[in-house]
Tab-separated table of C-alpha atoms in Angstrom:
chain	number	residue	atom	x	y	z
A	14	MET	CA	-3.269	-40.096	20.722
A	15	ALA	CA	-3.743	-42.166	17.868
A	16	GLU	CA	-6.177	-39.472	16.100
A	17	ARG	CA	-3.367	-36.979	16.898
A	18	GLN	CA	-0.828	-39.218	15.018
A	19	ASP	CA	-3.271	-39.617	12.011
A	20	THR	CA	-3.730	-36.079	11.763
A	21	ASP	CA	0.047	-35.378	12.109
A	22	LEU	CA	0.613	-37.859	9.139
A	23	LEU	CA	-1.915	-36.413	7.181
A	24	PHE	CA	-0.965	-32.818	7.354
A	25	LYS	CA	2.800	-34.303	6.806
A	26	ALA	CA	1.611	-35.648	3.707
A	27	LEU	CA	-0.241	-32.370	2.395
A	28	ALA	CA	2.791	-30.347	3.170
A	29	ASP	CA	4.927	-31.837	-0.090
A	30	PRO	CA	3.937	-30.312	-3.522
A	31	SER	CA	4.982	-33.530	-5.159
A	32	ARG	CA	2.496	-35.621	-2.898
A	33	ARG	CA	-0.345	-32.872	-3.606
A	34	LYS	CA	0.217	-33.099	-7.428
A	35	LEU	CA	-0.116	-37.068	-6.884
A	36	LEU	CA	-3.401	-36.437	-5.201
A	37	ASP	CA	-4.480	-34.456	-8.095
A	38	LEU	CA	-3.239	-36.922	-10.534
A	39	LEU	CA	-5.613	-39.622	-8.567
A	40	HIS	CA	-8.521	-37.344	-8.407
A	41	ALA	CA	-8.347	-36.801	-12.090
A	42	HIS	CA	-8.079	-40.395	-12.810
A	43	ASP	CA	-8.125	-43.049	-10.060
A	44	GLY	CA	-6.587	-46.577	-10.132
A	45	ARG	CA	-3.388	-45.197	-11.619
A	46	THR	CA	-0.111	-47.568	-11.761
A	47	LEU	CA	3.159	-46.282	-10.624
A	48	ASN	CA	4.406	-46.102	-14.155
A	49	ASP	CA	1.553	-43.839	-15.229
A	50	LEU	CA	2.191	-41.609	-12.038
A	51	CYS	CA	5.810	-41.424	-12.593
A	52	GLU	CA	5.108	-40.177	-16.068
A	53	HIS	CA	3.925	-36.597	-14.634
A	54	LEU	CA	6.523	-36.109	-12.227
A	55	ASP	CA	10.322	-35.431	-12.499
A	56	MET	CA	11.615	-37.743	-10.234
A	57	SER	CA	12.722	-41.305	-10.077
A	58	ARG	CA	10.408	-44.230	-9.553
A	59	GLN	CA	11.777	-44.678	-5.952
A	60	GLY	CA	11.361	-41.025	-5.122
A	61	VAL	CA	7.562	-41.340	-6.414
A	62	THR	CA	7.242	-44.656	-4.347
A	63	GLN	CA	8.453	-42.806	-1.312
A	64	HIS	CA	5.924	-40.318	-1.827
A	65	LEU	CA	3.043	-42.909	-2.206
A	66	ASP	CA	4.178	-44.541	1.020
A	67	VAL	CA	3.743	-41.437	3.025
A	68	LEU	CA	0.460	-40.900	1.225
A	69	GLU	CA	-0.637	-44.477	2.229
A	70	ALA	CA	0.543	-44.110	5.950
A	71	ALA	CA	-1.719	-41.204	5.942
A	72	ASN	CA	-4.662	-43.128	4.621
A	73	LEU	CA	-4.921	-40.664	1.420
A	74	VAL	CA	-4.036	-43.297	-1.053
A	75	ALA	CA	-5.416	-47.224	-1.183
A	76	THR	CA	-3.724	-49.549	-3.481
A	77	VAL	CA	-5.180	-52.834	-5.048
A	78	ARG	CA	-3.045	-55.304	-6.600
A	79	LEU	CA	-4.037	-56.490	-9.896
A	80	GLY	CA	-1.561	-59.276	-11.123
A	81	ARG	CA	1.858	-57.752	-11.268
A	82	GLU	CA	0.637	-54.336	-11.212
A	83	LYS	CA	-0.564	-52.291	-8.012
A	84	LEU	CA	-3.184	-49.616	-8.561
A	85	HIS	CA	-3.280	-46.535	-6.479
A	86	PHE	CA	-6.720	-44.855	-5.610
A	87	LEU	CA	-7.636	-41.644	-3.896
A	88	ASN	CA	-8.989	-41.827	-0.474
A	89	PRO	CA	-10.712	-38.531	0.284
A	90	VAL	CA	-12.336	-39.473	3.567
A	91	PRO	CA	-9.148	-37.939	5.584
A	92	LEU	CA	-9.600	-34.853	3.679
A	93	GLN	CA	-13.247	-34.486	4.052
A	94	ALA	CA	-12.428	-34.919	8.172
A	95	VAL	CA	-9.817	-31.948	7.752
A	96	TYR	CA	-12.866	-29.988	5.771
A	97	GLU	CA	-15.403	-30.576	8.574
A	98	ARG	CA	-12.873	-29.798	11.528
A	99	TRP	CA	-10.960	-26.660	10.232
A	100	ILE	CA	-12.871	-25.361	7.324
A	101	ALA	CA	-16.634	-26.028	7.596
A	102	LYS	CA	-17.038	-24.174	10.889
A	103	PHE	CA	-15.153	-21.150	9.139
A	104	GLU	CA	-17.671	-21.136	6.383
A	105	LYS	CA	-20.725	-20.643	8.304
A	106	PRO	CA	-20.344	-17.461	9.658
A	107	ARG	CA	-19.151	-15.891	6.486
A	108	LEU	CA	-22.002	-17.177	4.592
A	109	LYS	CA	-24.307	-16.052	7.013
A	110	ALA	CA	-22.697	-12.422	6.625
A	111	LEU	CA	-23.543	-12.621	2.993
A	112	GLU	CA	-26.922	-13.805	3.486
A	113	ASN	CA	-27.547	-10.706	5.656
A	114	LEU	CA	-26.003	-8.167	3.154
A	115	LYS	CA	-28.018	-9.679	0.365
A	116	ARG	CA	-31.157	-9.371	2.520
A	117	ARG	CA	-30.355	-5.675	3.374
A	118	LEU	CA	-29.273	-4.567	-0.231
A	119	GLU	CA	-32.573	-6.013	-1.177
A	120	LYS	CA	-34.446	-4.289	1.418
A	121	ALA	CA	-32.913	-1.002	0.800
A	122	ASN	CA	-33.739	-1.437	-3.296
A	123	GLY	CA	-36.854	-2.935	-2.908
């Protein structure tokens, strides 16, 4: 039940384009402050904070306090779990088909 809740939070977090943009910003440069993140989004500080809270609840963002500032870091582990569970298993047959096609074409031409 807890794993399902975690997965639901993860997909809810990824469903919003502003949250995906925050993740992209953190991927490009980790350890950003709220002020820095706000500069890249057309919304209030409160709006950005609410999006960051959703990302934290989904374990996609971790924070560290540094004096009065709070630094935000991307946590890619939940994304890797999504990749392994729902994406990777679909890549294997496609890659195998491409490998087989390559061999047949080489055999036909060689």
